[in-house]
JSON list of C-alpha atoms in Angstrom, two decimals:
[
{"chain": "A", "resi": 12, "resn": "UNK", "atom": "CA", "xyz": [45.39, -14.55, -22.04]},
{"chain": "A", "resi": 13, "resn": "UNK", "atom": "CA", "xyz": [47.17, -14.65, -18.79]},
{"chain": "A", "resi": 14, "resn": "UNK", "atom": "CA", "xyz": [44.64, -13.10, -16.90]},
{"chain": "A", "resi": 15, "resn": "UNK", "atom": "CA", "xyz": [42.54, -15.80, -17.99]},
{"chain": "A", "resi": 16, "resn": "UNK", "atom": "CA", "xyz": [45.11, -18.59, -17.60]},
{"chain": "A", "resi": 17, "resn": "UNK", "atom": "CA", "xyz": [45.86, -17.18, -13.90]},
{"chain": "A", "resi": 18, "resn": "UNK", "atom": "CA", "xyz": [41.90, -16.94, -13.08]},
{"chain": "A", "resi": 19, "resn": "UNK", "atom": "CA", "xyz": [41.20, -20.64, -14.40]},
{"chain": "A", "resi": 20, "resn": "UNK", "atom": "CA", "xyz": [43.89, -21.80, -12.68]},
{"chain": "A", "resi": 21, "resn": "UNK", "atom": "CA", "xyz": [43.28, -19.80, -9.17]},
{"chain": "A", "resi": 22, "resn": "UNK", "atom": "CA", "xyz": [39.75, -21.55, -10.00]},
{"chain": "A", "resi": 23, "resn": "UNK", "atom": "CA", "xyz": [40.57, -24.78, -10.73]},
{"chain": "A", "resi": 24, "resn": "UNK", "atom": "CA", "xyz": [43.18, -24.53, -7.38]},
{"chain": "A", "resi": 25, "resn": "UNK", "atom": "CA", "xyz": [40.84, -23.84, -4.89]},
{"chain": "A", "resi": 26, "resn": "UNK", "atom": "CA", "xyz": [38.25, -25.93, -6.08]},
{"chain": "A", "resi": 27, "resn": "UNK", "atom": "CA", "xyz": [40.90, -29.27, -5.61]},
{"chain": "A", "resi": 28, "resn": "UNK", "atom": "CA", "xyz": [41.70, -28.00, -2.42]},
{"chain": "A", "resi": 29, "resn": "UNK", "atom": "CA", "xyz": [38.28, -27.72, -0.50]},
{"chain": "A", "resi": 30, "resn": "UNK", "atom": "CA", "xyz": [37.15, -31.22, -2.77]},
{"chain": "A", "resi": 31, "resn": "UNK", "atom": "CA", "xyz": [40.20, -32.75, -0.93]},
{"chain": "A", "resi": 32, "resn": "UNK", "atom": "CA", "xyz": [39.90, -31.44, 2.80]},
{"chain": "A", "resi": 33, "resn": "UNK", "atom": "CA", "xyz": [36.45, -32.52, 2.40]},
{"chain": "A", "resi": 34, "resn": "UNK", "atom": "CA", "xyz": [38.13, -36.24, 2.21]},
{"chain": "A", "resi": 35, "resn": "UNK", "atom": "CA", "xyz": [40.37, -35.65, 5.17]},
{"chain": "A", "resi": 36, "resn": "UNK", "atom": "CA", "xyz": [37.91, -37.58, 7.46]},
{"chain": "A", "resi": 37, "resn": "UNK", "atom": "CA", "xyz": [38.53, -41.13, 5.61]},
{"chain": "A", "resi": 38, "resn": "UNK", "atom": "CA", "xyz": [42.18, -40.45, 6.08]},
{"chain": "A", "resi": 39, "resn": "UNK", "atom": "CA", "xyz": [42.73, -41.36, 9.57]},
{"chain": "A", "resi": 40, "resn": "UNK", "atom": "CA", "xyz": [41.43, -44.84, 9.47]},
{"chain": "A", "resi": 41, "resn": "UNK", "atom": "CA", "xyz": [43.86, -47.54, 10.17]},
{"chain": "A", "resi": 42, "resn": "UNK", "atom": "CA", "xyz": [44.30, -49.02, 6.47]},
{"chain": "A", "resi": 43, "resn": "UNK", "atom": "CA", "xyz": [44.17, -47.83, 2.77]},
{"chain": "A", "resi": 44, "resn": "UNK", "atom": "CA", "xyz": [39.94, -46.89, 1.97]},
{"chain": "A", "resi": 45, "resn": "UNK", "atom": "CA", "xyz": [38.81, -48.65, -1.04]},
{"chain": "A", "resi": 46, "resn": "UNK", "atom": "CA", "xyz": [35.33, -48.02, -2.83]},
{"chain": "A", "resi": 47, "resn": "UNK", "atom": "CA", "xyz": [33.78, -50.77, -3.17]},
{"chain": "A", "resi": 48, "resn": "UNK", "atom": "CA", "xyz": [33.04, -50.14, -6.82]},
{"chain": "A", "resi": 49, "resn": "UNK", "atom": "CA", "xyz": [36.55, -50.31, -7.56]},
{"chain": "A", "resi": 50, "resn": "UNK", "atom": "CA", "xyz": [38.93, -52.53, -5.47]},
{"chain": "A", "resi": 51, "resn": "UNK", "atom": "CA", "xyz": [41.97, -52.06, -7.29]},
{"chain": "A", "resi": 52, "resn": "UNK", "atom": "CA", "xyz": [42.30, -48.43, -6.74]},
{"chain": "A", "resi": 53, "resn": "UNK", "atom": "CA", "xyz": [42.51, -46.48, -3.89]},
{"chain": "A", "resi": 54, "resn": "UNK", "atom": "CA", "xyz": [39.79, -43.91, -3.10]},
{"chain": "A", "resi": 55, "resn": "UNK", "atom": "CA", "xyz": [42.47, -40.90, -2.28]},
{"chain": "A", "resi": 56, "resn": "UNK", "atom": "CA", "xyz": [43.59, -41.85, -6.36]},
{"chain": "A", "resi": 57, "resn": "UNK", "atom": "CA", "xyz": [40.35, -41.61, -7.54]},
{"chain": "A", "resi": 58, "resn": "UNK", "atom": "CA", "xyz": [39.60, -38.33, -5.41]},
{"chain": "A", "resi": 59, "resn": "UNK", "atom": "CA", "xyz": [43.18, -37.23, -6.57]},
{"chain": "A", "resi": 60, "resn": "UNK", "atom": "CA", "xyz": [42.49, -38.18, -10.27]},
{"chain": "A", "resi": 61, "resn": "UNK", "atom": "CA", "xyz": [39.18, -35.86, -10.09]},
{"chain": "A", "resi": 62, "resn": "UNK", "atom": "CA", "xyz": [40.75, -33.07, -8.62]},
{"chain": "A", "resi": 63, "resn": "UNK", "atom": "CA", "xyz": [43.29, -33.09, -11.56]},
{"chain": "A", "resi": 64, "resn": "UNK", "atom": "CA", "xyz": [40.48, -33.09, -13.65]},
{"chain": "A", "resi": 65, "resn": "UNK", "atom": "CA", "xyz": [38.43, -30.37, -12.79]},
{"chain": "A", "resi": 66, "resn": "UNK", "atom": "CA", "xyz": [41.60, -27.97, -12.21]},
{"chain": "A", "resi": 67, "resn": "UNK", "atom": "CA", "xyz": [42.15, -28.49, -16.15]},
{"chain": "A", "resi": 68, "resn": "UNK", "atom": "CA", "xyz": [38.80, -28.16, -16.88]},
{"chain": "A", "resi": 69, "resn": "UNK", "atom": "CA", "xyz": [38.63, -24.94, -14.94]},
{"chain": "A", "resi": 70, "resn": "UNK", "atom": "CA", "xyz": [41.60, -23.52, -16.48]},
{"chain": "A", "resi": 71, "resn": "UNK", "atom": "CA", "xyz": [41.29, -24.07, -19.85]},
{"chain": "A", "resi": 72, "resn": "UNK", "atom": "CA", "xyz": [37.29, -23.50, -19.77]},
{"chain": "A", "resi": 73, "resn": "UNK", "atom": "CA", "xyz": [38.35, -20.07, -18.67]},
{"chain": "A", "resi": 74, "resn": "UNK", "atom": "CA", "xyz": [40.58, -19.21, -20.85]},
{"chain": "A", "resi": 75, "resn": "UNK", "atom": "CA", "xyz": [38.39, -20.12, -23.76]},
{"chain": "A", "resi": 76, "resn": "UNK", "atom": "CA", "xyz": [35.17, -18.06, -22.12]},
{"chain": "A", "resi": 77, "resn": "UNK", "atom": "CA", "xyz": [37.47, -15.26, -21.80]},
{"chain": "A", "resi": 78, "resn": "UNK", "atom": "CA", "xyz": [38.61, -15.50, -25.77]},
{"chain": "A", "resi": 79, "resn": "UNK", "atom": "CA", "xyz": [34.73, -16.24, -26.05]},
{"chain": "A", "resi": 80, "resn": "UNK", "atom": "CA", "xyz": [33.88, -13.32, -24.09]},
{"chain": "A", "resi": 81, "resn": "UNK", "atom": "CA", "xyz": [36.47, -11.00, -26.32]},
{"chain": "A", "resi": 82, "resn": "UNK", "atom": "CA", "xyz": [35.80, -12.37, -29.56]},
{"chain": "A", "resi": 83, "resn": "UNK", "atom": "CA", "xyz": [32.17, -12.48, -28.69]},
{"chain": "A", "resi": 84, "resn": "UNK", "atom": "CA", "xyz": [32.13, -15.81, -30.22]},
{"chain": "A", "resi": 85, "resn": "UNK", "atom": "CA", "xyz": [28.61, -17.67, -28.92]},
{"chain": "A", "resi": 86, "resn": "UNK", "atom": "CA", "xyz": [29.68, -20.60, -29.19]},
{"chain": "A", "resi": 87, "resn": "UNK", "atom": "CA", "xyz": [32.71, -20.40, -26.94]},
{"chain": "A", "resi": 88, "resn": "UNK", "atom": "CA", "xyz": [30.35, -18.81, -24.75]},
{"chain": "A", "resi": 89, "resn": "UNK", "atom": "CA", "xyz": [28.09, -21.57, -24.26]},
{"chain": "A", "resi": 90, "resn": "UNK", "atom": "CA", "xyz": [30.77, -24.15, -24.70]},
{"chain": "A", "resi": 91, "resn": "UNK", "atom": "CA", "xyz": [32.18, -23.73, -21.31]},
{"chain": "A", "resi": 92, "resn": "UNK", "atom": "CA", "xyz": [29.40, -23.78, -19.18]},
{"chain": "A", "resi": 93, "resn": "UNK", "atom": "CA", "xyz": [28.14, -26.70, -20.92]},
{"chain": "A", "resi": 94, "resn": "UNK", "atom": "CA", "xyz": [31.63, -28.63, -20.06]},
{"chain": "A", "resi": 95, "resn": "UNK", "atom": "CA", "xyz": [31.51, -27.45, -16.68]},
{"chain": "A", "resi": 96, "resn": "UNK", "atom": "CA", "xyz": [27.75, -28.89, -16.59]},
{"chain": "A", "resi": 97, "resn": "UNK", "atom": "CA", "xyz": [28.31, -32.17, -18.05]},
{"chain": "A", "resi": 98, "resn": "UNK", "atom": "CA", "xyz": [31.79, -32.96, -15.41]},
{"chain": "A", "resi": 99, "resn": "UNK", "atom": "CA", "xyz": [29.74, -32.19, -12.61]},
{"chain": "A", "resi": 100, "resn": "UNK", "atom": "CA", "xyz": [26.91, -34.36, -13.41]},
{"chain": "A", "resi": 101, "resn": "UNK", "atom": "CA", "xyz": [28.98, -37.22, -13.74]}
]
């Protein structure tokens, strides 16, 4: 379990950190980037917001393949990377 827990969460980690220096070039404008989509939020929120949300998704995805994996449940098996490709589609 913590094997898994520590995986998803290295995971989940470094895929936050390249999605935000990807976003570093927007950041050295002179005012606060909006999308214009969404006015009332900033796009660094949004970007932050996602970030947070595919580092949970990563972790606890992970540890359920890995119970999936031991258990050799199928569903849990094809649970996760049906998650992981419904997020990144939206």
């Amino acid at each position: 379990m913590q094997i898994a827990l520590a995986g998803g969460l290295g995971h989940g980690v470094g895929h936050a950190v390249f999605f935000c220096l990807s976003l570093l070039t927007p950041a050295f404008g002179p005012a606060t980037f909006y999308v214009d989509s969404c006015k009332q939020m900033p796009f660094f929120l949004v970007a932050a917001l996602i970030s947070l949300g595919f580092l949970i998704i990563h972790t606890f995805s992970m540890v359920i393949a890995f119970n999936g994996y031991d258990e050799g449940k199928k569903v849990h098996q094809i649970f996760v990377p049906t998650v992981h490709l419904v997020a990144a589609m939206l």
